[in-house]
Amino acid sequence: MSYAVRSDALAKARGAVPYGTDIESPGMLWGALVLAPITHGTIRSIDLTAARAIPGVTAIGPEDLPRLLPGVPTDPERPIFPSKTIQYHAQPIAAVAAPTFGAARRAAQAVKVETREHPAVESIDEAATGPEPEVIGHVHARYGDLDGVFRTADFVLTETYRTNAVSQVALEPHAAIAEIRDDGTWFVRTSTQSPFGVREDLAAMLGIPEPQIVVEGTWVGGGFGGKGSSLVEPYALLLARASGRPVRLALTYREEFLLGRSTLPSLIRLSSAVRGGTIVGRRVLWKVDAGSSLPGRDFATGYGIGFTVGPYRVPAIELEGIALRTHKPPLGPHRAPLAPQCAFAAESHMDHLAQRLGVDSVEFRRRHVWLSGDATHLGQTVGPFGLSECLAEAGARARKWRERLPENHGIGVGAGFWSTGTGAGGEARLFLQPERLRIVQGEPEIGSGSVIRGLAAVVEVVLGIPRERIEVDYRDTATAPFDSGVWGSRTLGALGQAVEKAARELRAELAKRTDAPEGAIRLTVQGPELAVEVDGVSRPVREILRRDEIENGGLTTYGTHYGAAGSFDALRVLDGTFYPYTDFTGAAHVAEVALDPELGTVHVVRYAAFHDAGRVVDFETAKAQVEGGIVMGLGTALTEEGLWSPEGVLQNPGLVDYRIPTLAEVPPIEVHFVEGFLGAGPFGAKGLGEPPIIPVPATIANAVRDACGEGPTELPMTGERLARHLKLLRT
Amino acid sequence: MTTAPFFTVNGTSVDLSPVPGSERLLDTLRWRLGLKGTKEGCRTGDCGACTVLVDRASVLSCLTLAHEVAGSEVTTIEGLAAEDVGARIVQSFADEGASQCGYCTPGFVMALASLLHERGAAGDLAEFEEDLQGNLCRCTGYVSIRRASQRAREAVR
């Protein structure tokens, strides 16, 4: 298959694409945040005098908010500045703007803060000293004859797994440039995954109606969940309001780590009852460090907990998830939030169970894996689902690799499932012009290609138009049709459906105007112009469009998609909010690792991935997503870990001490798709942004288990941790 | 200071006299000269996004003071992409789909240009990849960047 060059590829390689960090505005000031010097405590005073004495500096603190805020904030759980109590180290407590970057940093340092410190809750570990964490979220579900199956089991296996904090590490820091326009519009250009989501956040945080806010997304230098909601935007806007000038606020890379919004530690206790070679019951207790966040606490537990069971049929289940508040920064979404961590536990547990039974771990999985039409742990029906087939392929690959396996090498298989966010809404407008077709929509391209390539591919399939004649046009929240943003791997699956509807409507209109059946319509290139071709006969688009249409941007159609989420058996829920899944995707991965028996270091020798992504609309883009997800997952598996001191101060807020994978350590990666299990997206496509990362830590852990006989129980599997693990095995 | 307070960027002479001694080359390029193809990532020398060429050798512009390059010839992605070798490297990255978000791409192109200049296109591939480790990418998993590097080596041979 030949690879047609992505339309943004040359400009990106030439450095000609403007990201959020690149935007400037005439007369702009440079913003900087003042960060809390302690982890937990009371603010006694914030003195901005010295900062304000620096020429050209505007400084704002909690006391200025009543004067600056245009309305009354409606979201008390997300204060712009804490009014009294600091909840985490480096929480923004004031902000400054100055004519130069250097002056802004100096002004931020000149702010004098007096605090009274309180003891901080820093760990959810039962053995931790210090105050007990507060329970801020609780979910509980149960079904089946749990006591019965545990009483009559052949054996019960109980294990505890720990996972640690991982950061998104998009290379571009958060950056926004804000101004208050003369007509009273609060305007912000920002590097975001979700302009409409940021607008909603800002409306709640600033207390003004959404139409008074305009959010324009820029090109995004990576998101991975970290740019899904507002972070720098409210500060930039308030500084603009206070100074009367446009203000640029970009985080330093240290602040990227300190301000968090990433995955935090969790403890996963799994207990399985086995009878006759199958799992007959499972109990799960999952404790999640929710940091200082309140929003999203239910999501973390109520959505994530299903991944501790995995995509398997278990006839009796009890799930309990507890979100605990600590004085870490707020928890946020990190590519497939918490699913790789839960899959690490669940899939390690599956391998351990298979080991106890003396059966092949892939066959053991296939004995339990959901097939299309099965029910989930909450009784939701699983749609078309090809994981069993992925597992079969993965098992075959594992057997082949095992034929010649050197000493201290191991082979692991891991699986995972995900639910594409096709329930979330999106809208798109198409404009057919004499020379090209434009897709106008409100989602910025964050890198995956799902907007610039995926949406174009949908139109290409419906109308037959060559992709170089398709333009994907991003617009701000004032002019674009609504879209929910880039999250949940939803772009192709959800916004793609809106585009597909608009394309089909356009095809129907062209069919009507040319008196041809819809299926016969194709848009072809005729010199510089487009033509409608029906059974080999072409008519220029220019002749088919009315004059007023040509003058007003083209023949236009509109598509919307507001999907319904699935439903589950509410009687199984005893407490808390659980979330239904929408479109089921699955993947099985295989890795060969070389384990250094002394140093504990893991070298990944080779890797293969088998994905059910429904209909693959664009193979190269899909393959690239899988490759990137796997390598990000290798970081989660092996090296990435946020480390806090007992005082609650992040110890490694930089790329030297928080290590992500580099080029030389990436193994050869094979990517395969198992097709035939159609999803809800265009032509049966399913989302693919998040699924590739999910099975990775589990796959590596199972390969380590294979190499040394016992599986690791904590992420990341650093050399130090594994060396200790190996030493324990030997003694 | 005895050196002339000038350097050249992409062949054009730049007067350093209004530039404070503490200013980083990265900021001079981006905010004084508007050359935003040089990306700002970590500002601590760890990610490689800000890589430029100083007298044809790759340098992290975030760790270099503007005054340090007085008398030198600085090449940024804007200049390199307009040259024959640079254009071939850029094309190799595009052809192999080696950008996703693209934020690291100009840095990779610069690092590769410097390696090709220094070692020629024939050197050992593993050593070559070893030397690209200073540039980080979070999107691609480096698979396509590897292919693009190989393609670029062939294209400039």
CSV table of N, CA, C and O in Angstrom, one decimal, chain A residues 242-289:
chain,number,residue,atom,x,y,z
A,242,ALA,N,-7.0,42.3,33.8
A,242,ALA,CA,-6.4,43.2,34.7
A,242,ALA,C,-5.5,44.2,34.1
A,242,ALA,O,-5.4,45.3,34.5
A,243,SER,N,-4.8,43.8,33.0
A,243,SER,CA,-3.8,44.6,32.4
A,243,SER,C,-4.3,45.4,31.2
A,243,SER,O,-3.7,46.4,30.8
A,244,GLY,N,-5.4,45.0,30.7
A,244,GLY,CA,-5.9,45.6,29.5
A,244,GLY,C,-5.1,45.3,28.2
A,244,GLY,O,-5.2,46.0,27.2
A,245,ARG,N,-4.2,44.3,28.3
A,245,ARG,CA,-3.4,43.9,27.2
A,245,ARG,C,-3.6,42.4,26.9
A,245,ARG,O,-4.0,41.7,27.8
A,246,PRO,N,-3.2,42.0,25.7
A,246,PRO,CA,-3.2,40.5,25.5
A,246,PRO,C,-2.1,39.9,26.3
A,246,PRO,O,-1.1,40.5,26.6
A,247,VAL,N,-2.4,38.7,26.9
A,247,VAL,CA,-1.4,38.1,27.7
A,247,VAL,C,-1.2,36.6,27.2
A,247,VAL,O,-2.1,35.9,27.0
A,248,ARG,N,0.1,36.3,27.1
A,248,ARG,CA,0.5,35.0,26.8
A,248,ARG,C,0.9,34.3,28.0
A,248,ARG,O,1.8,34.8,28.8
A,249,LEU,N,0.4,33.1,28.3
A,249,LEU,CA,0.8,32.3,29.4
A,249,LEU,C,1.1,30.9,29.0
A,249,LEU,O,0.2,30.2,28.5
A,250,ALA,N,2.4,30.5,29.1
A,250,ALA,CA,2.8,29.2,28.8
A,250,ALA,C,3.4,28.6,30.0
A,250,ALA,O,4.1,29.3,30.8
A,251,LEU,N,3.2,27.3,30.3
A,251,LEU,CA,3.8,26.7,31.4
A,251,LEU,C,5.3,26.4,31.1
A,251,LEU,O,5.6,26.1,30.0
A,252,THR,N,6.1,26.4,32.1
A,252,THR,CA,7.4,25.9,31.9
A,252,THR,C,7.3,24.4,32.0
A,252,THR,O,6.3,23.8,32.5
A,253,TYR,N,8.3,23.7,31.5
A,253,TYR,CA,8.2,22.2,31.5
A,253,TYR,C,8.1,21.6,33.0
A,253,TYR,O,7.5,20.7,33.2
A,254,ARG,N,8.8,22.3,33.9
A,254,ARG,CA,8.7,21.9,35.3
A,254,ARG,C,7.3,22.0,35.8
A,254,ARG,O,6.8,21.1,36.5
A,255,GLU,N,6.6,23.1,35.4
A,255,GLU,CA,5.2,23.3,35.8
A,255,GLU,C,4.3,22.2,35.1
A,255,GLU,O,3.3,21.8,35.7
A,256,GLU,N,4.7,21.8,33.9
A,256,GLU,CA,3.9,20.8,33.3
A,256,GLU,C,3.8,19.5,34.2
A,256,GLU,O,2.7,18.9,34.4
A,257,PHE,N,4.9,19.2,34.9
A,257,PHE,CA,4.9,18.1,35.8
A,257,PHE,C,4.2,18.4,37.1
A,257,PHE,O,3.4,17.7,37.7
A,258,LEU,N,4.5,19.6,37.6
A,258,LEU,CA,4.0,20.0,39.0
A,258,LEU,C,2.5,20.2,39.0
A,258,LEU,O,1.9,19.9,40.0
A,259,LEU,N,1.9,20.7,38.0
A,259,LEU,CA,0.5,21.0,38.0
A,259,LEU,C,-0.3,19.8,37.7
A,259,LEU,O,-1.6,19.8,37.8
A,260,GLY,N,0.4,18.7,37.3
A,260,GLY,CA,-0.3,17.4,37.3
A,260,GLY,C,-1.4,17.2,36.2
A,260,GLY,O,-1.1,17.5,35.1
A,261,ARG,N,-2.6,16.8,36.6
A,261,ARG,CA,-3.6,16.4,35.7
A,261,ARG,C,-3.2,15.1,35.0
A,261,ARG,O,-3.5,14.8,33.9
A,262,SER,N,-2.5,14.3,35.8
A,262,SER,CA,-2.0,13.0,35.2
A,262,SER,C,-2.6,11.8,36.1
A,262,SER,O,-3.4,12.0,36.9
A,263,THR,N,-2.1,10.7,35.8
A,263,THR,CA,-2.6,9.5,36.5
A,263,THR,C,-1.8,9.4,37.8
A,263,THR,O,-0.6,9.7,37.9
A,264,LEU,N,-2.5,9.0,38.9
A,264,LEU,CA,-1.9,9.0,40.2
A,264,LEU,C,-1.9,7.5,40.7
A,264,LEU,O,-2.5,6.6,40.0
A,265,PRO,N,-1.2,7.2,41.8
A,265,PRO,CA,-1.0,5.8,42.2
A,265,PRO,C,-2.3,5.1,42.5
A,265,PRO,O,-3.3,5.7,42.8
A,266,SER,N,-2.3,3.8,42.4
A,266,SER,CA,-3.5,3.0,42.8
A,266,SER,C,-3.0,1.7,43.3
A,266,SER,O,-1.9,1.2,43.1
A,267,LEU,N,-3.9,1.1,44.2
A,267,LEU,CA,-3.7,-0.2,44.7
A,267,LEU,C,-4.9,-1.1,44.3
A,267,LEU,O,-6.0,-0.7,44.4
A,268,ILE,N,-4.5,-2.2,43.7
A,268,ILE,CA,-5.6,-3.1,43.1
A,268,ILE,C,-5.5,-4.5,43.8
A,268,ILE,O,-4.5,-5.2,43.6
A,269,ARG,N,-6.5,-4.8,44.5
A,269,ARG,CA,-6.5,-6.2,45.1
A,269,ARG,C,-7.5,-7.0,44.4
A,269,ARG,O,-8.7,-6.7,44.3
A,270,LEU,N,-7.1,-8.1,43.9
A,270,LEU,CA,-7.9,-9.0,43.1
A,270,LEU,C,-7.9,-10.4,43.8
A,270,LEU,O,-6.9,-10.9,44.2
A,271,SER,N,-9.1,-11.0,43.8
A,271,SER,CA,-9.3,-12.3,44.4
A,271,SER,C,-10.2,-13.1,43.4
A,271,SER,O,-11.3,-12.6,43.1
A,272,SER,N,-9.7,-14.2,43.0
A,272,SER,CA,-10.4,-15.0,42.0
A,272,SER,C,-10.7,-16.4,42.6
A,272,SER,O,-9.8,-17.1,43.1
A,273,ALA,N,-11.9,-16.9,42.4
A,273,ALA,CA,-12.3,-18.2,42.7
A,273,ALA,C,-12.3,-19.0,41.5
A,273,ALA,O,-12.9,-18.6,40.5
A,274,VAL,N,-11.6,-20.2,41.5
A,274,VAL,CA,-11.5,-21.0,40.3
A,274,VAL,C,-12.0,-22.4,40.6
A,274,VAL,O,-11.8,-23.0,41.7
A,275,ARG,N,-12.8,-22.9,39.6
A,275,ARG,CA,-13.4,-24.2,39.8
A,275,ARG,C,-13.4,-24.9,38.4
A,275,ARG,O,-13.9,-24.3,37.4
A,276,GLY,N,-12.9,-26.1,38.3
A,276,GLY,CA,-12.9,-26.8,37.1
A,276,GLY,C,-12.1,-26.1,36.0
A,276,GLY,O,-12.5,-26.2,34.8
A,277,GLY,N,-11.1,-25.4,36.3
A,277,GLY,CA,-10.3,-24.7,35.3
A,277,GLY,C,-10.9,-23.4,34.8
A,277,GLY,O,-10.3,-22.8,33.9
A,278,THR,N,-12.0,-22.9,35.4
A,278,THR,CA,-12.4,-21.6,34.9
A,278,THR,C,-12.7,-20.7,36.2
A,278,THR,O,-12.8,-21.2,37.3
A,279,ILE,N,-12.7,-19.4,35.9
A,279,ILE,CA,-12.9,-18.4,37.0
A,279,ILE,C,-14.4,-18.4,37.2
A,279,ILE,O,-15.2,-18.1,36.3
A,280,VAL,N,-14.8,-18.6,38.5
A,280,VAL,CA,-16.2,-18.6,38.8
A,280,VAL,C,-16.6,-17.4,39.6
A,280,VAL,O,-17.8,-17.1,39.8
A,281,GLY,N,-15.6,-16.7,40.1
A,281,GLY,CA,-15.9,-15.5,40.9
A,281,GLY,C,-14.7,-14.6,41.0
A,281,GLY,O,-13.6,-15.0,41.0
A,282,ARG,N,-15.0,-13.3,41.2
A,282,ARG,CA,-13.9,-12.3,41.3
A,282,ARG,C,-14.3,-11.2,42.3
A,282,ARG,O,-15.4,-10.7,42.2
A,283,ARG,N,-13.5,-10.9,43.2
A,283,ARG,CA,-13.7,-9.8,44.1
A,283,ARG,C,-12.6,-8.8,43.8
A,283,ARG,O,-11.4,-9.2,43.7
A,284,VAL,N,-12.9,-7.5,43.7
A,284,VAL,CA,-11.9,-6.5,43.4
A,284,VAL,C,-12.1,-5.4,44.4
A,284,VAL,O,-13.2,-4.9,44.7
A,285,LEU,N,-11.0,-5.0,45.0
A,285,LEU,CA,-10.9,-3.8,45.8
A,285,LEU,C,-9.9,-2.8,45.2
A,285,LEU,O,-8.7,-3.2,45.1
A,286,TRP,N,-10.3,-1.7,44.7
A,286,TRP,CA,-9.4,-0.8,44.0
A,286,TRP,C,-9.4,0.5,44.7
A,286,TRP,O,-10.4,1.2,45.0
A,287,LYS,N,-8.2,0.9,45.2
A,287,LYS,CA,-8.1,2.2,45.8
A,287,LYS,C,-7.3,3.1,44.9
A,287,LYS,O,-6.2,2.8,44.5
A,288,VAL,N,-7.9,4.3,44.6
A,288,VAL,CA,-7.2,5.2,43.7
A,288,VAL,C,-6.8,6.5,44.4
A,288,VAL,O,-7.7,7.1,45.1
A,289,ASP,N,-5.6,6.9,44.2
A,289,ASP,CA,-5.2,8.2,44.7
A,289,ASP,C,-5.8,9.2,43.8
A,289,ASP,O,-5.4,9.3,42.6
